mmCIF file of C-alpha atoms in Angstrom:
data_model
loop_
_atom_site.group_PDB
_atom_site.id
_atom_site.type_symbol
_atom_site.label_atom_id
_atom_site.label_comp_id
_atom_site.label_asym_id
_atom_site.label_seq_id
_atom_site.Cartn_x
_atom_site.Cartn_y
_atom_site.Cartn_z
ATOM 1 C CA MET A 1 -18.553 -9.286 24.543
ATOM 2 C CA GLU A 2 -20.167 -6.381 22.749
ATOM 3 C CA LEU A 3 -17.697 -3.819 21.413
ATOM 4 C CA ARG A 4 -18.102 -0.281 20.199
ATOM 5 C CA VAL A 5 -16.646 -0.473 16.705
ATOM 6 C CA LEU A 6 -15.901 2.267 14.203
ATOM 7 C CA ALA A 7 -16.204 0.781 10.708
ATOM 8 C CA ALA A 8 -14.182 2.629 8.068
ATOM 9 C CA MET A 9 -16.378 2.632 4.946
ATOM 10 C CA SER A 10 -14.683 3.632 1.692
ATOM 11 C CA GLY A 11 -17.763 3.203 -0.471
ATOM 12 C CA GLY A 12 -16.555 -0.134 -1.826
ATOM 13 C CA VAL A 13 -17.873 -3.655 -1.424
ATOM 14 C CA ASP A 14 -15.220 -4.894 1.013
ATOM 15 C CA SER A 15 -15.715 -2.260 3.686
ATOM 16 C CA ALA A 16 -19.505 -2.481 3.341
ATOM 17 C CA VAL A 17 -19.539 -6.244 3.959
ATOM 18 C CA ALA A 18 -17.018 -5.870 6.796
ATOM 19 C CA ALA A 19 -19.308 -3.365 8.541
ATOM 20 C CA ALA A 20 -22.332 -5.602 7.970
ATOM 21 C CA ARG A 21 -20.599 -8.627 9.493
ATOM 22 C CA ILE A 22 -19.518 -6.707 12.581
ATOM 23 C CA ALA A 23 -23.032 -5.350 13.103
ATOM 24 C CA GLU A 24 -24.576 -8.791 12.594
ATOM 25 C CA ALA A 25 -22.193 -10.180 15.226
ATOM 26 C CA GLY A 26 -23.951 -7.979 17.772
ATOM 27 C CA HIS A 27 -21.480 -5.144 18.160
ATOM 28 C CA ASP A 28 -22.366 -1.462 18.426
ATOM 29 C CA VAL A 29 -21.171 -0.238 15.022
ATOM 30 C CA THR A 30 -20.837 3.264 13.595
ATOM 31 C CA GLY A 31 -19.813 3.785 9.987
ATOM 32 C CA VAL A 32 -17.403 6.521 8.968
ATOM 33 C CA HIS A 33 -16.262 7.607 5.519
ATOM 34 C CA LEU A 34 -12.920 9.382 5.317
ATOM 35 C CA ALA A 35 -12.947 12.456 3.096
ATOM 36 C CA LEU A 36 -9.336 12.437 1.909
ATOM 37 C CA SER A 37 -9.557 14.972 -0.907
ATOM 38 C CA ALA A 38 -10.157 18.690 -0.470
ATOM 39 C CA ASN A 39 -11.772 18.788 -3.932
ATOM 40 C CA PRO A 40 -13.443 15.428 -4.552
ATOM 41 C CA GLN A 41 -14.626 14.650 -8.073
ATOM 42 C CA SER A 42 -18.242 13.766 -8.706
ATOM 43 C CA HIS A 43 -17.478 10.390 -10.264
ATOM 44 C CA ARG A 44 -14.569 8.008 -10.481
ATOM 45 C CA THR A 45 -13.198 6.849 -13.855
ATOM 46 C CA GLY A 46 -13.787 3.098 -13.948
ATOM 47 C CA ALA A 47 -11.727 1.551 -11.167
ATOM 48 C CA ARG A 48 -9.381 4.501 -10.790
ATOM 49 C CA GLY A 49 -9.409 7.049 -8.037
ATOM 50 C CA CYS A 50 -11.188 7.133 -4.710
ATOM 51 C CA CYS A 51 -12.741 9.548 -2.262
ATOM 52 C CA THR A 52 -15.235 10.821 -4.823
ATOM 53 C CA ILE A 53 -18.660 12.194 -4.024
ATOM 54 C CA GLU A 54 -19.981 8.941 -5.501
ATOM 55 C CA ASP A 55 -17.930 6.937 -2.992
ATOM 56 C CA SER A 56 -19.250 8.856 0.006
ATOM 57 C CA ARG A 57 -22.821 8.362 -1.213
ATOM 58 C CA ASP A 58 -22.237 4.643 -1.756
ATOM 59 C CA ALA A 59 -20.877 4.356 1.791
ATOM 60 C CA ARG A 60 -23.892 6.196 3.208
ATOM 61 C CA ARG A 61 -26.326 3.971 1.305
ATOM 62 C CA ALA A 62 -24.547 0.866 2.573
ATOM 63 C CA ALA A 63 -24.764 2.139 6.156
ATOM 64 C CA ASP A 64 -28.487 2.747 5.692
ATOM 65 C CA VAL A 65 -29.022 -0.820 4.451
ATOM 66 C CA ILE A 66 -26.996 -2.232 7.367
ATOM 67 C CA GLY A 67 -28.872 0.042 9.791
ATOM 68 C CA ILE A 68 -25.948 1.795 11.473
ATOM 69 C CA PRO A 69 -25.178 5.468 12.148
ATOM 70 C CA PHE A 70 -22.924 7.081 9.547
ATOM 71 C CA TYR A 71 -20.602 10.068 9.539
ATOM 72 C CA ILE A 72 -18.028 11.649 7.267
ATOM 73 C CA TRP A 73 -14.693 12.654 8.766
ATOM 74 C CA ASP A 74 -12.583 15.256 6.993
ATOM 75 C CA MET A 75 -9.036 13.877 6.837
ATOM 76 C CA ALA A 76 -7.978 15.771 3.709
ATOM 77 C CA GLU A 77 -5.317 17.938 5.342
ATOM 78 C CA ARG A 78 -3.736 15.014 7.209
ATOM 79 C CA PHE A 79 -3.837 12.817 4.096
ATOM 80 C CA GLN A 80 -2.230 15.527 1.988
ATOM 81 C CA ARG A 81 0.610 15.966 4.489
ATOM 82 C CA ASP A 82 1.270 12.381 5.556
ATOM 83 C CA VAL A 83 0.572 10.500 2.329
ATOM 84 C CA VAL A 84 0.628 12.748 -0.750
ATOM 85 C CA GLU A 85 3.489 15.031 0.287
ATOM 86 C CA ASP A 86 5.423 12.041 1.621
ATOM 87 C CA PHE A 87 4.921 10.309 -1.742
ATOM 88 C CA VAL A 88 6.291 13.299 -3.650
ATOM 89 C CA SER A 89 9.269 13.851 -1.342
ATOM 90 C CA GLU A 90 10.216 10.166 -1.463
ATOM 91 C CA TYR A 91 10.314 10.182 -5.254
ATOM 92 C CA ALA A 92 12.303 13.417 -5.182
ATOM 93 C CA ALA A 93 14.873 11.601 -3.013
ATOM 94 C CA GLY A 94 15.181 8.727 -5.491
ATOM 95 C CA ARG A 95 13.053 6.265 -3.537
ATOM 96 C CA THR A 96 9.847 4.415 -4.436
ATOM 97 C CA PRO A 97 7.223 4.728 -1.676
ATOM 98 C CA ASN A 98 4.085 2.664 -1.137
ATOM 99 C CA PRO A 99 1.261 5.152 -0.426
ATOM 100 C CA CYS A 100 -1.239 2.448 0.603
ATOM 101 C CA LEU A 101 1.100 1.298 3.343
ATOM 102 C CA ARG A 102 1.656 4.877 4.464
ATOM 103 C CA CYS A 103 -2.106 5.545 4.497
ATOM 104 C CA ASN A 104 -2.694 2.529 6.738
ATOM 105 C CA GLU A 105 0.101 3.617 9.050
ATOM 106 C CA LYS A 106 -0.597 7.355 9.261
ATOM 107 C CA ILE A 107 -4.308 7.726 8.525
ATOM 108 C CA LYS A 108 -6.435 4.638 9.167
ATOM 109 C CA PHE A 109 -4.502 3.285 12.132
ATOM 110 C CA SER A 110 -3.059 6.465 13.552
ATOM 111 C CA ALA A 111 -5.268 9.500 12.974
ATOM 112 C CA VAL A 112 -8.540 7.567 12.738
ATOM 113 C CA LEU A 113 -7.731 5.043 15.460
ATOM 114 C CA ASP A 114 -6.545 7.764 17.827
ATOM 115 C CA ARG A 115 -9.765 9.712 17.320
ATOM 116 C CA ALA A 116 -11.880 6.571 17.639
ATOM 117 C CA LEU A 117 -10.299 5.615 20.959
ATOM 118 C CA ALA A 118 -10.698 9.184 22.236
ATOM 119 C CA LEU A 119 -14.412 8.973 21.397
ATOM 120 C CA GLY A 120 -14.815 5.753 23.365
ATOM 121 C CA PHE A 121 -14.673 3.181 20.571
ATOM 122 C CA ASP A 122 -12.929 -0.103 21.289
ATOM 123 C CA ALA A 123 -11.740 -0.886 17.778
ATOM 124 C CA VAL A 124 -11.618 0.125 14.120
ATOM 125 C CA ALA A 125 -12.844 -2.346 11.491
ATOM 126 C CA THR A 126 -11.806 -2.199 7.831
ATOM 127 C CA GLY A 127 -12.410 -4.246 4.705
ATOM 128 C CA HIS A 128 -8.799 -5.323 4.279
ATOM 129 C CA HIS A 129 -8.258 -8.907 3.153
ATOM 130 C CA ALA A 130 -6.116 -10.180 6.027
ATOM 131 C CA LYS A 131 -6.556 -12.272 9.177
ATOM 132 C CA LEU A 132 -6.062 -11.174 12.759
ATOM 133 C CA ALA A 133 -6.062 -13.663 15.621
ATOM 134 C CA GLY A 134 -4.509 -13.366 19.052
ATOM 135 C CA GLY A 135 -3.019 -10.031 18.050
ATOM 136 C CA MET A 136 -1.136 -11.641 15.145
ATOM 137 C CA LEU A 137 -1.614 -10.535 11.539
ATOM 138 C CA SER A 138 -1.607 -13.162 8.801
ATOM 139 C CA ARG A 139 -2.496 -13.658 5.154
ATOM 140 C CA SER A 140 -6.034 -13.841 3.797
ATOM 141 C CA VAL A 141 -7.381 -17.108 2.437
ATOM 142 C CA ASP A 142 -7.671 -15.266 -0.890
ATOM 143 C CA GLN A 143 -4.008 -15.086 -1.880
ATOM 144 C CA GLY A 144 -4.792 -12.928 -4.902
ATOM 145 C CA LYS A 145 -6.395 -10.243 -2.714
ATOM 146 C CA ASP A 146 -4.223 -10.608 0.398
ATOM 147 C CA GLN A 147 -3.382 -7.212 1.938
ATOM 148 C CA SER A 148 -1.254 -8.297 4.894
ATOM 149 C CA TYR A 149 1.770 -6.700 3.181
ATOM 150 C CA VAL A 150 0.338 -3.168 3.314
ATOM 151 C CA LEU A 151 -0.730 -3.753 6.933
ATOM 152 C CA GLY A 152 2.673 -5.094 7.970
ATOM 153 C CA VAL A 153 3.826 -1.699 9.210
ATOM 154 C CA LEU A 154 1.220 -1.636 11.996
ATOM 155 C CA THR A 155 2.377 -1.970 15.585
ATOM 156 C CA ARG A 156 1.110 -4.512 18.097
ATOM 157 C CA GLU A 157 -0.803 -1.755 19.882
ATOM 158 C CA GLN A 158 -2.543 -0.694 16.675
ATOM 159 C CA LEU A 159 -3.382 -4.293 15.786
ATOM 160 C CA SER A 160 -4.862 -4.811 19.248
ATOM 161 C CA HIS A 161 -7.586 -2.300 18.307
ATOM 162 C CA ALA A 162 -8.134 -3.529 14.735
ATOM 163 C CA ILE A 163 -10.725 -5.905 13.255
ATOM 164 C CA PHE A 164 -10.435 -7.433 9.761
ATOM 165 C CA PRO A 165 -13.658 -9.416 9.194
ATOM 166 C CA LEU A 166 -12.890 -10.583 5.641
ATOM 167 C CA GLY A 167 -9.740 -12.645 6.140
ATOM 168 C CA ASP A 168 -11.528 -16.002 5.842
ATOM 169 C CA SER A 169 -13.408 -15.101 2.647
ATOM 170 C CA THR A 170 -12.511 -14.837 -1.015
ATOM 171 C CA LYS A 171 -13.387 -11.717 -2.956
ATOM 172 C CA ALA A 172 -16.007 -13.682 -4.910
ATOM 173 C CA GLU A 173 -17.647 -14.728 -1.641
ATOM 174 C CA VAL A 174 -17.650 -11.116 -0.422
ATOM 175 C CA ARG A 175 -19.405 -9.940 -3.594
ATOM 176 C CA GLU A 176 -21.991 -12.730 -3.353
ATOM 177 C CA GLU A 177 -22.685 -11.814 0.269
ATOM 178 C CA ALA A 178 -23.048 -8.131 -0.620
ATOM 179 C CA ALA A 179 -25.655 -9.025 -3.220
ATOM 180 C CA ARG A 180 -27.578 -11.194 -0.718
ATOM 181 C CA ARG A 181 -27.558 -8.336 1.773
ATOM 182 C CA GLY A 182 -28.942 -5.914 -0.816
ATOM 183 C CA LEU A 183 -25.834 -3.738 -0.891
ATOM 184 C CA THR A 184 -25.733 -1.815 -4.153
ATOM 185 C CA VAL A 185 -21.922 -1.895 -4.227
ATOM 186 C CA ALA A 186 -21.872 -5.672 -4.807
ATOM 187 C CA ASP A 187 -20.637 -5.261 -8.385
ATOM 188 C CA LYS A 188 -18.685 -2.018 -7.943
ATOM 189 C CA PRO A 189 -15.173 -2.286 -9.479
ATOM 190 C CA ASP A 190 -12.228 -2.435 -7.121
ATOM 191 C CA SER A 191 -10.110 0.692 -6.989
ATOM 192 C CA HIS A 192 -6.495 0.152 -7.963
ATOM 193 C CA ASP A 193 -3.221 1.929 -8.628
ATOM 194 C CA ILE A 194 -2.603 5.052 -6.545
ATOM 195 C CA CYS A 195 -5.899 6.411 -5.268
ATOM 196 C CA PHE A 196 -4.965 10.107 -5.439
ATOM 197 C CA ILE A 197 -3.724 9.850 -9.041
ATOM 198 C CA ALA A 198 -7.061 9.219 -10.721
ATOM 199 C CA ASP A 199 -5.710 9.106 -14.291
ATOM 200 C CA GLY A 200 -2.907 6.686 -13.414
ATOM 201 C CA ASP A 201 -0.200 9.026 -14.761
ATOM 202 C CA THR A 202 2.306 8.947 -11.886
ATOM 203 C CA ARG A 203 5.073 10.588 -13.914
ATOM 204 C CA GLY A 204 2.783 13.465 -14.917
ATOM 205 C CA PHE A 205 1.577 13.878 -11.330
ATOM 206 C CA LEU A 206 5.163 14.143 -10.076
ATOM 207 C CA ALA A 207 6.221 16.476 -12.894
ATOM 208 C CA LYS A 208 3.496 18.959 -11.920
ATOM 209 C CA ARG A 209 4.831 19.071 -8.371
ATOM 210 C CA LEU A 210 8.561 18.667 -8.899
ATOM 211 C CA GLY A 211 8.944 20.284 -12.303
ATOM 212 C CA SER A 212 11.132 18.991 -15.110
ATOM 213 C CA ALA A 213 14.905 19.002 -15.379
ATOM 214 C CA GLU A 214 16.746 17.305 -18.196
ATOM 215 C CA GLY A 215 19.280 14.711 -17.092
ATOM 216 C CA PRO A 216 21.267 11.828 -18.545
ATOM 217 C CA ILE A 217 20.433 8.157 -18.851
ATOM 218 C CA VAL A 218 23.719 6.262 -18.630
ATOM 219 C CA ASP A 219 24.780 2.648 -18.931
ATOM 220 C CA GLN A 220 26.823 0.759 -16.362
ATOM 221 C CA ASN A 221 30.034 2.151 -17.839
ATOM 222 C CA GLY A 222 28.824 5.724 -17.486
ATOM 223 C CA ALA A 223 28.234 6.261 -21.213
ATOM 224 C CA VAL A 224 25.254 8.483 -21.982
ATOM 225 C CA VAL A 225 22.605 6.496 -23.865
ATOM 226 C CA GLY A 226 19.654 8.855 -23.549
ATOM 227 C CA SER A 227 18.060 11.677 -21.606
ATOM 228 C CA HIS A 228 15.031 12.295 -19.421
ATOM 229 C CA GLN A 229 13.051 15.187 -17.940
ATOM 230 C CA GLY A 230 13.372 14.238 -14.275
ATOM 231 C CA ALA A 231 14.862 11.306 -12.376
ATOM 232 C CA HIS A 232 11.782 11.355 -10.148
ATOM 233 C CA GLY A 233 9.834 9.822 -13.030
ATOM 234 C CA PHE A 234 11.608 6.468 -12.707
ATOM 235 C CA THR A 235 11.832 3.537 -10.342
ATOM 236 C CA VAL A 236 14.286 0.655 -10.024
ATOM 237 C CA GLY A 237 13.307 -2.226 -12.285
ATOM 238 C CA GLN A 238 11.414 -0.041 -14.764
ATOM 239 C CA ARG A 239 11.674 -1.087 -18.409
ATOM 240 C CA LYS A 240 9.150 1.038 -20.293
ATOM 241 C CA GLY A 241 9.409 4.751 -20.987
ATOM 242 C CA LEU A 242 13.215 4.980 -21.051
ATOM 243 C CA HIS A 243 13.465 6.590 -24.532
ATOM 244 C CA MET A 244 17.137 5.783 -25.020
ATOM 245 C CA ASP A 245 18.981 7.268 -28.004
ATOM 246 C CA ARG A 246 21.466 4.400 -28.154
ATOM 247 C CA PRO A 247 20.068 0.868 -27.966
ATOM 248 C CA ALA A 248 22.035 -1.807 -26.144
ATOM 249 C CA ALA A 249 24.742 -3.468 -28.231
ATOM 250 C CA ASP A 250 23.300 -6.915 -27.512
ATOM 251 C CA GLY A 251 19.812 -5.792 -28.494
ATOM 252 C CA ARG A 252 18.327 -6.851 -25.165
ATOM 253 C CA PRO A 253 15.977 -4.684 -23.089
ATOM 254 C CA ARG A 254 17.454 -2.337 -20.516
ATOM 255 C CA TYR A 255 16.060 -1.679 -17.053
ATOM 256 C CA VAL A 256 16.517 1.085 -14.501
ATOM 257 C CA LEU A 257 19.262 -0.034 -12.116
ATOM 258 C CA SER A 258 19.614 3.067 -9.958
ATOM 259 C CA ILE A 259 18.439 6.650 -9.572
ATOM 260 C CA GLU A 260 20.679 9.467 -8.382
ATOM 261 C CA PRO A 261 18.530 12.529 -7.557
ATOM 262 C CA VAL A 262 21.432 14.901 -6.799
ATOM 263 C CA SER A 263 23.022 14.518 -10.235
ATOM 264 C CA ASN A 264 19.627 13.755 -11.823
ATOM 265 C CA THR A 265 21.109 10.608 -13.370
ATOM 266 C CA VAL A 266 19.317 7.366 -14.237
ATOM 267 C CA THR A 267 21.500 4.284 -14.741
ATOM 268 C CA VAL A 268 20.250 1.411 -16.895
ATOM 269 C CA GLY A 269 21.478 -2.089 -17.624
ATOM 270 C CA PRO A 270 20.437 -5.682 -18.332
ATOM 271 C CA ARG A 271 17.898 -7.498 -16.194
ATOM 272 C CA SER A 272 20.644 -9.675 -14.724
ATOM 273 C CA ALA A 273 22.184 -6.556 -13.142
ATOM 274 C CA LEU A 274 18.999 -6.075 -11.103
ATOM 275 C CA GLU A 275 19.511 -9.280 -9.141
ATOM 276 C CA VAL A 276 20.161 -8.811 -5.417
ATOM 277 C CA THR A 277 20.401 -11.183 -2.480
ATOM 278 C CA SER A 278 21.185 -8.832 0.432
ATOM 279 C CA ILE A 279 18.802 -6.094 1.581
ATOM 280 C CA THR A 280 19.506 -3.393 4.141
ATOM 281 C CA CYS A 281 16.501 -1.917 5.930
ATOM 282 C CA GLY A 282 15.742 0.786 8.453
ATOM 283 C CA THR A 283 14.309 0.361 11.947
ATOM 284 C CA PRO A 284 11.971 -2.651 12.042
ATOM 285 C CA VAL A 285 8.495 -2.896 13.542
ATOM 286 C CA TRP A 286 8.097 -6.291 15.225
ATOM 287 C CA ASN A 287 4.745 -8.021 15.581
ATOM 288 C CA GLY A 288 5.649 -11.512 16.731
ATOM 289 C CA PRO A 289 8.280 -14.257 17.076
ATOM 290 C CA ALA A 290 9.590 -16.258 14.142
ATOM 291 C CA ALA A 291 9.366 -20.033 13.854
ATOM 292 C CA ALA A 292 12.763 -21.499 13.022
ATOM 293 C CA GLY A 293 13.293 -22.461 9.386
ATOM 294 C CA ASP A 294 10.031 -21.014 8.109
ATOM 295 C CA LEU A 295 10.946 -17.443 7.221
ATOM 296 C CA THR A 296 9.978 -15.570 4.068
ATOM 297 C CA VAL A 297 9.987 -11.940 2.984
ATOM 298 C CA GLN A 298 7.776 -10.024 0.581
ATOM 299 C CA LEU A 299 9.310 -6.952 -1.046
ATOM 300 C CA ARG A 300 6.354 -5.455 -2.931
ATOM 301 C CA ALA A 301 2.592 -5.518 -2.632
ATOM 302 C CA HIS A 302 1.446 -8.693 -4.427
ATOM 303 C CA GLY A 303 5.105 -9.411 -5.205
ATOM 304 C CA GLU A 304 7.005 -12.666 -4.995
ATOM 305 C CA VAL A 305 7.837 -14.276 -1.671
ATOM 306 C CA TYR A 306 11.442 -15.265 -0.927
ATOM 307 C CA GLY A 307 12.935 -17.577 1.653
ATOM 308 C CA CYS A 308 15.271 -15.563 3.845
ATOM 309 C CA ARG A 309 17.397 -15.087 6.940
ATOM 310 C CA PHE A 310 17.663 -11.828 8.842
ATOM 311 C CA GLU A 311 19.658 -10.148 11.568
ATOM 312 C CA GLU A 312 19.375 -6.850 13.381
ATOM 313 C CA VAL A 313 22.341 -4.587 12.676
ATOM 314 C CA GLY A 314 22.427 -1.529 14.924
ATOM 315 C CA SER A 315 18.988 0.029 14.736
ATOM 316 C CA GLY A 316 18.331 -1.517 11.322
ATOM 317 C CA LEU A 317 17.828 -4.890 9.724
ATOM 318 C CA ARG A 318 19.704 -6.961 7.141
ATOM 319 C CA VAL A 319 17.767 -9.559 5.152
ATOM 320 C CA GLU A 320 19.589 -12.265 3.163
ATOM 321 C CA LEU A 321 17.543 -13.942 0.423
ATOM 322 C CA ASP A 322 17.717 -17.628 -0.479
ATOM 323 C CA ARG A 323 17.544 -16.705 -4.177
ATOM 324 C CA PRO A 324 18.032 -13.480 -6.141
ATOM 325 C CA ALA A 325 15.246 -10.911 -6.385
ATOM 326 C CA THR A 326 14.950 -8.204 -9.046
ATOM 327 C CA GLY A 327 13.495 -4.702 -8.994
ATOM 328 C CA VAL A 328 14.063 -4.183 -5.266
ATOM 329 C CA ALA A 329 13.588 -0.453 -4.686
ATOM 330 C CA ALA A 330 14.562 1.729 -1.738
ATOM 331 C CA GLY A 331 11.459 3.116 -0.049
ATOM 332 C CA GLN A 332 9.425 -0.062 -0.388
ATOM 333 C CA ALA A 333 8.751 -2.291 2.622
ATOM 334 C CA ALA A 334 10.306 -5.636 3.407
ATOM 335 C CA VAL A 335 7.595 -7.562 5.267
ATOM 336 C CA LEU A 336 8.764 -10.681 7.090
ATOM 337 C CA TYR A 337 6.554 -13.741 7.511
ATOM 338 C CA SER A 338 6.758 -16.919 9.529
ATOM 339 C CA GLY A 339 4.548 -19.184 7.478
ATOM 340 C CA SER A 340 1.537 -17.012 6.715
ATOM 341 C CA THR A 341 1.949 -14.797 9.810
ATOM 342 C CA VAL A 342 3.529 -11.353 9.705
ATOM 343 C CA ILE A 343 6.334 -11.056 12.238
ATOM 344 C CA GLY A 344 7.682 -7.634 11.281
ATOM 345 C CA SER A 345 8.496 -5.074 8.627
ATOM 346 C CA ALA A 346 11.054 -2.428 7.766
ATOM 347 C CA THR A 347 11.646 0.094 5.002
ATOM 348 C CA ILE A 348 14.221 -0.906 2.377
ATOM 349 C CA VAL A 349 17.273 1.380 2.329
ATOM 350 C CA SER A 350 19.502 -0.418 -0.206
ATOM 351 C CA ALA A 351 20.098 -3.787 -1.848
ATOM 352 C CA SER A 352 23.046 -5.613 -3.370
#
């Protein structure tokens, strides 16, 4: 059955090949590039940043090669409100957000999908490395590039209008195909880190928006061992950039254990103090049933996978791990899998 498909084209190799595959399959495809910055730069710096003028031109050239109509949609105001401002406010509250997950939830599969459906499209296609079959989301064959974690927040309704054409291909295969198709982005570097912080300096980005305020770094006993210029510049599990005045008595590295934004206090301790086995989460989004005895949870993008058990507690979720995890930060997502299939996700509130 021929579908009307809106292909989100970032200007990178993945989205270009995804659009090409959908068009080759006989669907009626229109390419769209999302302008997410009110003041896009002319060029990216290596693999950092996105939404540059260069990216929009690369997307347009790819659409021309594929032979599909192409448009640019201005999503800058929505992106600023739902992703950038959310990112800043989460850090200000002592949490560690995942902006890629929020962008998928609020922009690509909310704002864009809503507009696409209103315009008569049947689905939105993206270049994410993940599989979708029978309405169920699962991991890509390329485990190193798998993006099912950052898509885990999507609802069943959103997934029913999504297409991920790259889930059965490795990144190397995608690049080879792009070259065969004559797409000039075949060798373009992948973007990484946080797309709207082009220089990679998250602490500096937050300081410009939240200001600086000197506060204490304390050990587990409450003794002051250093100072900082803003608790928002830290995340649980962080080791570098602590600048402590008093080194640990045992000479071992210290890690951020907790962040208290009200008192502007950062607590540090040994790596062993980071270990947790019980995670409390907010309201879950369910995507499918779990197969007994085959449950795992992923707590960070490209992070480790842990065997687990879970139960719904009130409107939230409690996840018990089979072995300790470290660096579990409030604000991140706990994405639950049955085998390689995503069954649900929820935002981490606390861990112990």
